[in-house]
Short mmCIF file of C-alpha atoms in Angstrom, two decimals:
data_model
loop_
_atom_site.label_atom_id
_atom_site.label_comp_id
_atom_site.label_asym_id
_atom_site.label_seq_id
_atom_site.Cartn_x
_atom_site.Cartn_y
_atom_site.Cartn_z
CA MET A 1022 0.00 0.00 0.00
CA SER A 1023 1.36 3.45 -0.92
CA ARG A 1024 1.99 6.15 1.63
CA LEU A 1025 -0.77 8.25 0.01
CA SER A 1026 -3.28 5.40 0.36
CA MET A 1027 -2.32 4.85 3.99
CA THR A 1028 -2.78 8.55 4.67
CA LYS A 1029 -6.25 8.53 3.07
CA LEU A 1030 -7.22 5.45 5.09
CA LEU A 1031 -6.01 7.05 8.32
CA LEU A 1032 -7.90 10.29 7.62
CA THR A 1033 -11.05 8.33 6.78
CA GLY A 1034 -10.76 6.40 10.03
CA LEU A 1035 -10.29 9.59 12.03
CA LEU A 1036 -13.33 11.12 10.31
CA VAL A 1037 -15.49 8.08 11.17
CA VAL A 1038 -14.33 8.17 14.80
CA SER A 1039 -15.00 11.92 14.89
CA GLN A 1040 -18.50 11.46 13.45
CA GLN A 1041 -19.23 8.65 15.91
CA GLY A 1042 -18.05 10.79 18.78
CA GLN A 1043 -20.15 13.72 17.56
CA GLY A 1044 -23.21 11.45 17.26
CA GLN A 1045 -22.65 10.14 20.79
CA ALA A 1046 -22.25 13.68 22.08
CA GLU A 1047 -25.47 14.75 20.35
CA SER A 1048 -27.23 11.70 21.80
CA LYS A 1049 -26.03 12.59 25.28
CA THR A 1050 -27.14 16.20 24.97
CA ALA A 1051 -30.52 15.12 23.56
CA GLU A 1052 -31.28 13.14 26.73
CA LYS A 1053 -31.44 15.08 29.99
CA THR A 1054 -32.48 14.25 33.53
CA ALA A 1055 -35.70 15.69 34.86
CA THR A 1056 -36.13 16.03 38.60
CA GLY A 1057 -38.99 17.16 40.77
CA VAL A 1058 -41.17 16.41 43.74
CA VAL A 1059 -44.71 15.14 44.31
CA PHE A 1060 -46.38 17.14 47.05
CA HIS A 1061 -49.62 17.93 48.86
CA ASP A 1062 -50.65 21.28 47.43
CA ALA A 1063 -52.24 22.60 50.62
CA ASN A 1064 -52.98 26.11 49.30
CA GLN A 1065 -54.03 24.76 45.86
CA ASN A 1066 -51.87 27.14 43.84
CA ARG A 1067 -50.13 24.28 42.01
CA LYS A 1068 -46.74 25.50 43.28
CA PHE A 1069 -44.46 23.71 45.71
CA ASP A 1070 -44.28 26.23 48.54
CA ALA A 1071 -42.24 26.18 51.74
CA GLY A 1072 -43.86 24.06 54.40
CA GLU A 1073 -45.94 21.93 52.03
CA LYS A 1074 -45.76 18.20 52.65
CA VAL A 1075 -43.83 16.03 50.19
CA LEU A 1076 -45.25 12.64 49.23
CA PRO A 1077 -42.87 9.67 49.18
CA ASN A 1078 -43.47 6.36 47.39
CA VAL A 1079 -45.58 7.87 44.58
CA CYS A 1080 -44.94 6.57 41.04
CA VAL A 1081 -43.85 8.93 38.25
CA SER A 1082 -43.15 7.96 34.63
CA ASN A 1083 -41.65 9.28 31.41
CA GLY A 1084 -43.76 6.91 29.32
CA LEU A 1085 -41.14 4.18 29.57
CA LYS A 1086 -39.65 3.95 33.04
CA VAL A 1087 -41.63 4.07 36.27
CA VAL A 1088 -39.91 5.27 39.45
CA ARG A 1089 -41.09 5.98 42.97
CA THR A 1090 -40.43 9.21 44.85
CA ASP A 1091 -37.95 8.92 47.70
CA GLU A 1092 -38.44 9.95 51.35
CA ASN A 1093 -38.10 13.58 50.25
CA GLY A 1094 -40.83 13.19 47.63
CA LYS A 1095 -38.22 13.46 44.88
CA TYR A 1096 -37.89 11.58 41.58
CA GLU A 1097 -35.45 11.57 38.65
CA LEU A 1098 -36.20 10.46 35.10
CA PRO A 1099 -34.45 10.83 31.73
CA VAL A 1100 -36.17 12.98 29.11
CA THR A 1101 -35.62 13.76 25.46
CA ASP A 1102 -36.94 16.73 23.51
CA ASP A 1103 -40.23 14.85 23.07
CA THR A 1104 -41.20 13.47 26.46
CA ILE A 1105 -44.29 13.69 28.64
CA LEU A 1106 -43.67 13.23 32.34
CA PHE A 1107 -46.66 12.17 34.42
CA VAL A 1108 -47.53 11.22 37.95
CA ILE A 1109 -49.47 7.98 38.46
CA LYS A 1110 -52.33 9.08 40.70
CA PRO A 1111 -52.28 7.06 43.93
CA LYS A 1112 -55.27 5.91 45.96
CA ASN A 1113 -56.99 8.63 48.02
CA TRP A 1114 -55.37 11.47 46.10
CA ARG A 1115 -56.47 13.44 43.06
CA THR A 1116 -54.58 15.48 40.50
CA PRO A 1117 -55.44 19.04 39.41
CA LEU A 1118 -58.28 19.30 36.92
CA SER A 1119 -58.65 21.54 33.88
CA LYS A 1120 -61.62 23.89 33.57
CA ASN A 1121 -63.28 21.01 31.65
CA LEU A 1122 -62.50 18.56 34.49
CA THR A 1123 -59.92 16.57 32.54
CA PRO A 1124 -57.09 15.44 34.87
CA GLU A 1125 -53.87 17.42 34.56
CA PHE A 1126 -51.32 14.92 35.83
CA TYR A 1127 -48.55 15.54 33.29
CA TYR A 1128 -45.84 17.91 32.09
CA ILE A 1129 -45.12 18.07 28.35
CA HIS A 1130 -41.49 18.68 27.41
CA LYS A 1131 -41.30 19.70 23.75
CA PRO A 1132 -38.82 22.60 23.59
CA LYS A 1133 -39.56 23.21 19.89
CA GLY A 1134 -43.25 22.34 20.09
CA SER A 1135 -45.20 20.19 17.64
CA PRO A 1136 -44.80 20.18 13.86
CA LYS A 1137 -47.22 22.31 11.89
CA PHE A 1138 -50.23 20.13 11.16
CA LYS A 1139 -53.79 20.92 10.09
CA TYR A 1140 -54.83 20.80 13.74
CA ALA A 1141 -52.56 22.51 16.23
CA GLY A 1142 -50.35 20.53 18.54
CA VAL A 1143 -48.25 21.66 21.50
CA GLU A 1144 -46.69 25.11 21.56
CA PRO A 1145 -42.91 25.23 22.26
CA THR A 1146 -42.37 24.53 25.95
CA GLY A 1147 -38.87 25.97 26.14
CA PRO A 1148 -35.99 24.62 28.25
CA LEU A 1149 -36.56 21.88 30.80
CA PRO A 1150 -37.51 23.46 34.15
CA GLU A 1151 -35.13 23.04 37.06
CA SER A 1152 -37.83 21.11 38.88
CA VAL A 1153 -40.98 19.49 37.41
CA ASN A 1154 -43.30 19.15 40.39
CA PHE A 1155 -46.64 17.37 40.62
CA PRO A 1156 -49.32 18.67 43.04
CA LEU A 1157 -51.86 16.28 44.55
CA TYR A 1158 -54.92 16.79 46.73
CA PRO A 1159 -56.36 14.33 49.29
CA GLN A 1160 -59.77 12.78 48.67
CA LYS A 1161 -61.71 9.84 50.06
CA GLU A 1162 -62.01 6.90 47.69
CA PRO A 1163 -64.37 4.13 48.83
CA GLY A 1164 -63.79 0.46 48.15
CA GLN A 1165 -67.02 0.41 46.14
CA PHE A 1166 -67.47 3.05 43.44
CA ARG A 1167 -68.91 3.53 39.96
CA ALA A 1168 -67.39 4.78 36.71
CA ILE A 1169 -69.05 5.77 33.42
CA PHE A 1170 -67.72 4.46 30.11
CA PHE A 1171 -68.48 6.15 26.79
CA GLY A 1172 -67.64 4.27 23.61
CA ASP A 1173 -67.15 6.39 20.48
CA PRO A 1174 -69.19 9.59 20.91
CA GLN A 1175 -67.68 10.44 17.51
CA PRO A 1176 -69.38 13.73 16.57
CA ARG A 1177 -68.58 15.09 13.11
CA ASP A 1178 -69.56 18.65 13.99
CA GLN A 1179 -71.17 20.87 16.63
CA LYS A 1180 -74.63 19.61 15.67
CA GLU A 1181 -73.64 16.10 16.70
CA ILE A 1182 -71.99 17.37 19.89
CA ASP A 1183 -75.44 18.78 20.66
CA TYR A 1184 -76.93 15.32 20.00
CA ILE A 1185 -74.62 13.93 22.69
CA ALA A 1186 -75.66 16.67 25.10
CA HIS A 1187 -79.38 15.96 24.68
CA ASP A 1188 -79.23 12.18 24.24
CA VAL A 1189 -76.81 11.29 27.03
CA ILE A 1190 -75.36 14.16 29.06
CA GLU A 1191 -78.63 15.69 30.27
CA ASP A 1192 -79.79 12.40 31.84
CA LEU A 1193 -76.43 11.87 33.55
CA VAL A 1194 -76.14 15.26 35.26
CA GLY A 1195 -76.05 14.60 38.99
CA THR A 1196 -74.46 11.16 38.60
CA ASP A 1197 -72.87 9.53 41.63
CA ALA A 1198 -70.06 8.06 39.50
CA SER A 1199 -66.56 8.85 40.71
CA PHE A 1200 -65.17 9.52 37.22
CA GLY A 1201 -65.78 8.80 33.55
CA VAL A 1202 -63.79 7.54 30.57
CA THR A 1203 -64.23 8.00 26.82
CA LEU A 1204 -62.86 4.89 25.10
CA GLY A 1205 -61.57 6.63 21.98
CA ASP A 1206 -63.07 8.28 18.92
CA ILE A 1207 -63.86 11.27 21.04
CA LEU A 1208 -64.40 13.03 17.71
CA PHE A 1209 -64.85 12.11 14.06
CA ASP A 1210 -61.64 13.55 12.49
CA ASP A 1211 -62.28 17.26 13.18
CA LEU A 1212 -59.82 17.73 16.05
CA SER A 1213 -60.75 21.40 16.44
CA LEU A 1214 -63.80 20.17 18.39
CA PHE A 1215 -61.93 18.64 21.36
CA GLU A 1216 -62.64 21.70 23.50
CA SER A 1217 -66.36 21.89 22.69
CA GLN A 1218 -66.87 18.18 23.31
CA ALA A 1219 -65.00 18.38 26.64
CA ARG A 1220 -67.12 21.34 27.76
CA GLY A 1221 -70.29 19.32 27.32
CA VAL A 1222 -68.97 16.30 29.22
CA ALA A 1223 -67.74 18.58 32.02
CA LEU A 1224 -71.39 19.35 32.88
CA LEU A 1225 -71.42 15.96 34.63
CA GLY A 1226 -69.17 17.46 37.30
CA ILE A 1227 -66.75 14.51 37.57
CA PRO A 1228 -63.16 13.96 36.41
CA TRP A 1229 -63.09 12.64 32.86
CA TYR A 1230 -60.28 10.56 31.34
CA ASN A 1231 -59.77 10.06 27.61
CA VAL A 1232 -58.45 7.22 25.46
CA ILE A 1233 -57.16 8.04 21.98
CA GLY A 1234 -59.02 6.56 19.00
CA ASN A 1235 -58.24 6.25 15.31
CA HIS A 1236 -60.40 9.33 14.59
CA ASP A 1237 -58.51 11.39 17.21
CA ILE A 1238 -55.10 11.43 15.48
CA ASN A 1239 -53.36 13.77 13.06
CA TYR A 1240 -53.74 12.20 9.63
CA ASP A 1241 -51.08 14.48 8.17
CA ALA A 1242 -48.43 13.14 10.57
CA PRO A 1243 -45.49 11.41 8.87
CA ASN A 1244 -45.27 8.66 11.51
CA ASP A 1245 -46.98 7.17 14.55
CA LYS A 1246 -44.87 9.09 17.06
CA LEU A 1247 -46.18 12.43 15.79
CA SER A 1248 -49.78 11.39 15.17
CA ASP A 1249 -50.90 12.20 18.73
CA GLU A 1250 -49.78 15.84 18.87
CA THR A 1251 -53.25 17.45 18.98
CA PHE A 1252 -54.54 14.86 21.45
CA GLU A 1253 -51.51 15.57 23.66
CA ARG A 1254 -52.23 19.29 23.59
CA ALA A 1255 -55.81 18.65 24.70
CA PHE A 1256 -55.42 15.74 27.12
CA GLY A 1257 -51.76 14.90 27.72
CA PRO A 1258 -50.09 11.51 27.16
CA SER A 1259 -51.86 8.97 24.97
CA TYR A 1260 -51.10 6.19 27.47
CA TYR A 1261 -50.83 6.37 31.25
CA SER A 1262 -52.22 4.82 34.43
CA PHE A 1263 -53.85 5.76 37.72
CA ASP A 1264 -55.31 4.24 40.88
CA TYR A 1265 -58.79 4.79 42.21
CA GLY A 1266 -59.86 2.99 45.35
CA THR A 1267 -58.51 -0.55 45.20
CA VAL A 1268 -58.40 -0.65 41.37
CA HIS A 1269 -55.48 0.10 39.05
CA PHE A 1270 -56.49 1.54 35.66
CA ILE A 1271 -54.21 1.55 32.61
CA VAL A 1272 -55.09 3.67 29.56
CA LEU A 1273 -53.57 2.26 26.38
CA ASP A 1274 -52.92 3.83 22.98
CA ASP A 1275 -53.52 0.95 20.57
CA ILE A 1276 -53.66 3.09 17.42
CA GLU A 1277 -50.57 2.67 15.23
CA TRP A 1278 -50.36 5.19 12.37
CA ILE A 1279 -48.42 3.72 9.46
CA VAL A 1280 -47.14 5.86 6.60
CA SER A 1281 -45.44 4.21 3.62
CA GLU A 1282 -42.46 5.78 1.87
CA GLU A 1283 -44.52 5.80 -1.34
CA ASN A 1284 -47.25 7.90 0.28
CA LYS A 1285 -44.66 10.26 1.74
CA ALA A 1286 -43.18 10.78 -1.72
CA LYS A 1287 -46.59 11.38 -3.29
CA ASN A 1288 -47.56 13.75 -0.45
CA LYS A 1289 -51.08 12.37 -0.33
CA LYS A 1290 -53.70 14.20 1.73
CA LYS A 1291 -54.21 11.13 3.92
CA LYS A 1292 -50.71 9.79 4.10
CA GLY A 1293 -51.21 6.50 5.86
CA HIS A 1294 -53.47 4.01 7.56
CA TYR A 1295 -53.96 2.79 11.09
CA GLN A 1296 -53.81 -0.63 12.67
CA GLY A 1297 -54.22 -1.97 16.17
CA GLY A 1298 -50.85 -1.97 17.91
CA LEU A 1299 -49.04 -0.90 21.06
CA GLY A 1300 -45.33 -0.77 20.23
CA LYS A 1301 -42.29 -1.73 22.28
CA GLU A 1302 -42.10 1.46 24.35
CA GLN A 1303 -45.69 1.19 25.53
CA ILE A 1304 -45.30 -2.51 26.33
CA GLU A 1305 -42.22 -1.61 28.36
CA PHE A 1306 -44.23 1.03 30.25
CA VAL A 1307 -46.99 -1.48 31.03
CA LYS A 1308 -44.39 -3.99 32.23
CA ASN A 1309 -42.75 -1.42 34.51
CA ASP A 1310 -46.11 -0.12 35.70
CA LEU A 1311 -47.45 -3.56 36.61
CA GLN A 1312 -44.30 -4.32 38.59
CA GLN A 1313 -45.56 -1.74 41.07
CA ILE A 1314 -49.00 -3.37 41.39
CA PRO A 1315 -49.71 -6.32 43.75
CA GLU A 1316 -50.97 -9.45 42.00
CA ASP A 1317 -54.16 -9.48 44.07
CA GLN A 1318 -55.18 -5.97 42.92
CA LEU A 1319 -57.77 -5.62 40.15
CA VAL A 1320 -56.24 -4.19 36.97
CA VAL A 1321 -58.47 -2.63 34.29
CA LEU A 1322 -57.04 -2.02 30.79
CA MET A 1323 -58.82 0.64 28.74
CA MET A 1324 -58.24 0.98 24.99
CA HIS A 1325 -59.98 1.83 21.74
CA ILE A 1326 -59.48 -1.06 19.32
CA PRO A 1327 -60.64 -4.35 20.89
CA LEU A 1328 -57.80 -6.40 22.33
CA VAL A 1329 -58.21 -9.23 19.80
CA GLY A 1330 -57.54 -6.70 17.01
CA VAL A 1331 -54.16 -5.55 18.38
CA GLU A 1332 -51.22 -6.86 16.34
CA ASP A 1333 -48.77 -7.24 19.26
CA ARG A 1334 -51.35 -8.35 21.83
CA GLN A 1335 -49.34 -11.49 22.64
CA ASP A 1336 -46.70 -9.28 24.29
CA LEU A 1337 -49.45 -7.75 26.42
CA TYR A 1338 -50.95 -11.17 27.18
CA ARG A 1339 -47.63 -12.29 28.68
CA LEU A 1340 -47.80 -9.37 31.14
CA ILE A 1341 -51.37 -9.89 32.36
CA GLU A 1342 -52.32 -13.55 31.89
CA LYS A 1343 -51.00 -14.71 35.27
CA ARG A 1344 -52.75 -11.96 37.18
CA PRO A 1345 -55.91 -13.44 38.76
CA PHE A 1346 -57.80 -10.13 38.66
CA CYS A 1347 -57.64 -8.35 35.32
CA MET A 1348 -60.21 -7.26 32.72
CA SER A 1349 -60.19 -4.96 29.72
CA ILE A 1350 -62.63 -2.72 27.85
CA SER A 1351 -62.65 -1.05 24.42
CA GLY A 1352 -64.92 0.58 21.83
CA HIS A 1353 -64.37 1.01 18.07
CA THR A 1354 -66.65 -1.61 16.47
CA HIS A 1355 -70.00 0.03 17.31
CA HIS A 1356 -71.61 -3.00 18.87
CA HIS A 1357 -71.73 -4.41 22.41
CA GLU A 1358 -70.10 -7.71 23.25
CA HIS A 1359 -68.50 -9.73 26.04
CA ARG A 1360 -65.46 -11.60 24.72
CA PHE A 1361 -63.71 -14.34 26.67
CA ILE A 1362 -60.18 -14.69 25.31
CA THR A 1363 -58.78 -18.21 25.46
CA LYS A 1364 -55.87 -20.29 24.19
CA GLU A 1365 -57.48 -20.13 20.74
CA ASP A 1366 -56.08 -16.59 20.55
CA GLY A 1367 -52.75 -17.45 22.17
CA TRP A 1368 -53.85 -16.70 25.75
CA ARG A 1369 -51.93 -18.81 28.28
CA GLY A 1370 -53.67 -17.79 31.47
CA PRO A 1371 -55.40 -20.33 33.76
CA LYS A 1372 -58.82 -18.85 32.95
CA PRO A 1373 -60.18 -16.84 29.99
CA HIS A 1374 -59.61 -13.09 29.93
CA HIS A 1375 -62.79 -11.01 30.01
CA HIS A 1376 -62.81 -8.25 27.40
CA ILE A 1377 -65.78 -5.91 26.95
CA ILE A 1378 -66.47 -4.20 23.63
CA ASN A 1379 -68.50 -1.30 24.95
CA VAL A 1380 -71.77 0.13 23.64
CA THR A 1381 -71.19 3.39 21.75
CA VAL A 1382 -72.69 6.79 22.45
CA SER A 1383 -72.96 7.49 18.72
CA GLY A 1384 -74.51 4.08 18.04
CA SER A 1385 -74.32 3.67 14.27
CA TRP A 1386 -72.46 6.97 13.78
CA TRP A 1387 -75.57 9.12 14.39
CA SER A 1388 -77.49 7.50 11.53
CA GLY A 1389 -81.11 6.49 11.04
CA ALA A 1390 -84.36 8.44 11.16
CA PRO A 1391 -84.59 11.22 13.76
CA ASP A 1392 -86.88 10.90 16.77
CA GLU A 1393 -89.24 13.58 18.10
CA ARG A 1394 -86.20 15.50 19.42
CA GLY A 1395 -84.58 15.56 16.01
CA ILE A 1396 -81.87 13.11 17.14
CA PRO A 1397 -81.21 10.02 14.96
CA HIS A 1398 -82.22 6.81 16.75
CA THR A 1399 -78.81 5.44 15.61
CA MET A 1400 -79.44 1.82 16.65
CA MET A 1401 -76.28 -0.28 16.46
CA ALA A 1402 -75.97 -2.97 13.81
CA ASP A 1403 -76.24 -5.77 16.40
CA GLY A 1404 -79.75 -4.55 17.27
CA ALA A 1405 -78.78 -2.86 20.54
CA PRO A 1406 -79.54 0.83 21.21
CA ASN A 1407 -76.87 3.49 21.48
CA GLY A 1408 -75.83 4.45 25.00
CA TYR A 1409 -73.08 3.92 27.55
CA SER A 1410 -72.14 1.63 30.42
CA ILE A 1411 -71.69 2.12 34.14
CA ILE A 1412 -69.33 -0.26 35.93
CA THR A 1413 -69.51 -0.73 39.67
CA PHE A 1414 -66.17 -1.73 41.20
CA ASP A 1415 -66.05 -3.41 44.58
CA GLY A 1416 -62.63 -4.63 45.62
CA LYS A 1417 -61.67 -7.28 43.08
CA GLU A 1418 -65.18 -7.55 41.67
CA TYR A 1419 -66.90 -5.51 38.94
CA ASN A 1420 -70.39 -5.32 37.48
CA LEU A 1421 -71.32 -3.69 34.18
CA ASP A 1422 -74.72 -2.08 33.65
CA TYR A 1423 -75.91 -1.20 30.15
CA ARG A 1424 -77.67 2.15 29.75
CA ALA A 1425 -79.66 2.88 26.59
CA ALA A 1426 -79.63 6.57 25.68
CA GLY A 1427 -82.89 8.36 26.43
CA ARG A 1428 -84.45 5.26 28.01
CA SER A 1429 -85.23 3.96 31.48
CA ALA A 1430 -82.51 1.96 33.24
CA LYS A 1431 -84.98 -0.96 33.09
CA TYR A 1432 -84.79 -1.08 29.28
CA GLN A 1433 -82.39 -4.02 28.91
CA MET A 1434 -83.86 -6.08 26.08
CA ASN A 1435 -85.95 -6.05 22.92
CA ILE A 1436 -88.46 -8.89 22.55
CA ILE A 1437 -89.19 -9.75 18.93
CA ALA A 1438 -92.52 -11.46 18.27
CA PRO A 1439 -95.49 -11.00 15.90
CA GLU A 1440 -98.39 -8.79 16.95
CA ALA A 1441 -100.80 -11.68 16.49
CA VAL A 1442 -100.73 -15.38 15.72
CA THR A 1443 -103.50 -17.93 15.15
CA VAL A 1444 -103.94 -20.86 17.53
CA ASP A 1445 -102.91 -23.37 14.87
CA GLN A 1446 -99.59 -21.50 14.35
CA VAL A 1447 -98.65 -20.96 18.00
CA GLY A 1448 -96.32 -23.94 18.40
CA GLU A 1449 -94.36 -23.00 15.27
CA THR A 1450 -93.94 -19.31 16.12
CA ASP A 1451 -90.54 -18.07 17.27
CA VAL A 1452 -89.97 -15.51 19.97
CA MET A 1453 -86.55 -13.87 19.84
CA VAL A 1454 -85.00 -11.54 22.39
CA ASN A 1455 -81.99 -9.27 22.13
CA VAL A 1456 -80.54 -8.94 25.64
CA PHE A 1457 -78.29 -5.94 25.17
CA ASN A 1458 -75.74 -6.85 27.86
CA GLY A 1459 -76.10 -10.60 27.41
CA SER A 1460 -73.21 -13.02 26.99
CA GLU A 1461 -72.50 -16.72 26.76
CA LYS A 1462 -72.66 -16.74 30.56
CA SER A 1463 -76.22 -15.36 30.72
CA THR A 1464 -79.33 -17.44 31.29
CA VAL A 1465 -82.54 -16.36 29.55
CA GLU A 1466 -86.04 -17.77 30.12
CA LEU A 1467 -89.51 -17.25 28.63
CA GLN A 1468 -92.93 -17.24 30.32
CA ILE A 1469 -96.41 -16.85 28.79
CA GLY A 1470 -98.99 -15.42 31.18
CA PRO A 1471 -98.64 -15.06 34.96
CA SER A 1472 -99.27 -18.75 35.63
CA GLY A 1473 -97.05 -20.13 32.89
CA SER A 1474 -93.85 -21.96 33.70
CA TRP A 1475 -90.44 -20.50 32.87
CA ALA A 1476 -88.83 -22.22 29.88
CA PRO A 1477 -85.18 -21.82 28.81
CA MET A 1478 -84.38 -19.94 25.61
CA GLU A 1479 -81.53 -20.93 23.30
CA ARG A 1480 -78.65 -18.54 22.65
CA ILE A 1481 -77.86 -18.02 18.96
CA VAL A 1482 -75.34 -15.91 17.06
CA ALA A 1483 -77.31 -14.33 14.23
CA ILE A 1484 -78.60 -11.14 12.62
CA ASP A 1485 -81.17 -9.28 14.70
CA PRO A 1486 -84.26 -9.44 12.44
CA SER A 1487 -85.74 -6.25 13.88
CA PHE A 1488 -82.64 -4.24 12.95
CA LYS A 1489 -82.52 -5.81 9.50
CA LYS A 1490 -86.17 -4.90 8.88
CA LEU A 1491 -85.69 -1.37 10.22
CA SER A 1492 -82.52 -0.65 8.24
CA GLU A 1493 -84.00 -1.94 4.98
CA ALA A 1494 -87.13 0.16 5.46
CA GLU A 1495 -85.33 3.38 6.43
CA ASN A 1496 -82.53 3.06 3.91
CA GLY A 1497 -85.08 2.53 1.13
CA VAL A 1498 -86.74 5.91 1.68
CA ASP A 1499 -86.23 8.29 -1.26
CA GLY A 1500 -85.07 11.82 -0.56
CA LYS A 1501 -84.41 11.19 3.12
CA SER A 1502 -82.55 13.79 5.18
CA TYR A 1503 -80.73 11.32 7.43
CA ARG A 1504 -77.78 8.98 6.92
CA ASP A 1505 -78.30 5.31 6.06
CA LEU A 1506 -77.98 2.74 8.81
CA PRO A 1507 -75.12 0.27 8.36
CA LYS A 1508 -75.60 -3.28 7.18
CA ALA A 1509 -76.78 -5.59 9.96
CA LYS A 1510 -74.04 -7.57 11.71
CA THR A 1511 -74.27 -10.76 13.71
CA SER A 1512 -75.18 -10.29 17.35
CA THR A 1513 -73.77 -12.38 20.22
CA HIS A 1514 -76.65 -11.58 22.57
CA LEU A 1515 -79.73 -13.12 20.92
CA TRP A 1516 -81.93 -15.90 22.32
CA GLN A 1517 -84.93 -17.66 20.80
CA ALA A 1518 -87.70 -20.14 21.70
CA LYS A 1519 -91.02 -21.36 20.31
CA LEU A 1520 -94.32 -20.26 21.81
CA PRO A 1521 -95.87 -23.10 23.81
CA ASP A 1522 -98.62 -25.17 22.17
CA GLY A 1523 -102.15 -25.06 23.52
CA LEU A 1524 -102.68 -21.33 23.92
CA LYS A 1525 -106.32 -20.41 23.50
CA PRO A 1526 -107.46 -17.25 21.72
CA GLY A 1527 -106.80 -14.18 23.86
CA THR A 1528 -104.26 -11.51 24.74
CA TYR A 1529 -101.09 -12.63 26.54
CA LEU A 1530 -98.02 -11.07 28.10
CA ILE A 1531 -94.75 -12.63 27.03
CA ARG A 1532 -92.27 -12.25 29.86
CA VAL A 1533 -88.51 -12.73 29.47
CA ARG A 1534 -86.18 -13.07 32.42
CA THR A 1535 -82.39 -12.87 32.15
CA VAL A 1536 -79.72 -13.39 34.75
CA GLU A 1537 -76.37 -11.93 33.67
CA MET A 1538 -72.91 -13.28 34.44
CA ASP A 1539 -72.61 -10.97 37.45
CA GLY A 1540 -75.95 -12.10 38.88
CA ASP A 1541 -78.06 -9.10 37.84
CA GLU A 1542 -81.61 -10.03 36.89
CA HIS A 1543 -83.70 -8.15 34.33
CA LEU A 1544 -87.27 -8.57 33.16
CA GLY A 1545 -88.92 -7.57 29.92
CA GLY A 1546 -92.38 -7.99 28.46
CA ARG A 1547 -94.28 -7.88 25.19
CA VAL A 1548 -98.00 -8.29 24.50
CA ILE A 1549 -99.14 -10.75 21.85
CA ARG A 1550 -102.64 -11.71 20.64
CA VAL A 1551 -103.66 -15.27 19.85
CA LEU A 1552 -106.45 -15.42 17.29
CA PRO A 1553 -108.85 -18.22 16.37
CA ALA A 1554 -107.75 -20.37 13.48
CA LYS A 1555 -108.78 -19.07 10.14
CA PRO A 1556 -111.68 -21.06 8.65
CA ALA A 1557 -110.63 -23.30 5.81
CA GLU A 1558 -111.37 -21.91 2.39
CA LYS A 1559 -114.30 -23.71 0.78
CA THR A 1560 -113.66 -25.49 -2.49
CA ALA A 1561 -116.33 -25.77 -5.25
CA ALA A 1562 -116.84 -29.47 -4.44
CA THR A 1563 -117.35 -28.69 -0.73
CA ALA A 1564 -119.92 -26.07 -1.57
CA VAL A 1565 -121.89 -28.53 -3.74
CA ASN A 1566 -121.86 -31.21 -1.00
CA GLU A 1567 -123.09 -28.69 1.58
CA LYS A 1568 -126.07 -27.93 -0.67
#
């Protein structure tokens, strides 16, 4: 090798080492250490003042690691220029609340702010403060409490936000629930409406947590990491956790925004697509978070896309399947269902995992003919009405109640039967019932008349015929001013039975009784008329013989 070649090789090597060193230096400067304290904000000014009590043993996270405050209430965590620090609310304490009663438990560190998207993200936050402190306030949290769960309110505009106010919010004002959660699709793409939607929900007067949905992200973001910028401005981190009473709640972001290089090059208006996924960083957070939680504590996972639709759910299964007390709840599919996840889906736990796909506030996306209030009836495609759920938590136990929007709490089923049937057709006539909160663990029975015996009904997975009939009739109207209902989908909460033989002509009350998996019993009724058999049509020969 010539001296010139050796010199070039040496210079190249020095340049590579220099570039590596510069990259390492930049990496080190990009990651800093945040410090702060968690404290009892006695004068409620959100500032850590002299004499205020520090709170040891409280968990704080940067979205990856989870640490506990020391005896001086202090924590340390690494941050980059795109980190959200948050305190994990402990039992019997609350965080500050925004004017719209959304919990403010976080500090966003984005020195340069969010990129410029159609919908605004976070303004530049500037340099990392010397101390990032988290104020907390004491409150009593009973062992038994209730929480409200909204699936997919999904308003397109202010008119549909008003639908939510009249259809759901007005009836819930004065609720005794301790807090509420929206399970994603807070909006329908127009992220400028976050504030208006939150103002309406705030009328309930309780803290309200939010899960991110696929219609709550920035579609012009070039990658998943930046797709949550507007949500973060409005509500903080897209995944986090908190304690209330004896229950540990984990909010998950299972919306992965995927943008191909081809779409980036073409600069399409909608650059990518979403899929159900959590990602390694979020899985690591859940792992670190659960390490702080005793195995005998109930853990509730809250997400948007149902768990069985999450690509990397097996990684999550490994973290929760050995915990004896764990359930999960989602929205997204606009129907109501109890799923029991087993080894068929890769679950390795000793018993199936209970996952609830929650009823949606928007039902079938605010479609269907309007009622007397001008609000679309928006029945869901499984034949269940739009609405919300209320879950009662009691230690390690929980109990879900279905609430149909604008209806009595007693409205728990729809009995499907003809108005009238002749006595010769009774034994061949089906009665079907849609038990809105029913599952494979429900029992459903049928009774005809007050003295009739209770007979079991058979659970089937099928199309609800009443929804099919309604959607075909409404969708076939020419010049209608409302949106079409979706195509009927199979329902998992239908039961059927034949009417008993031997009914004489008269008017009867069909009664249906259901006992749900948690022991709740509900009754429903429908009136049916039994008519005399139609006289046989006379033939010409019969008429001659009679003469």
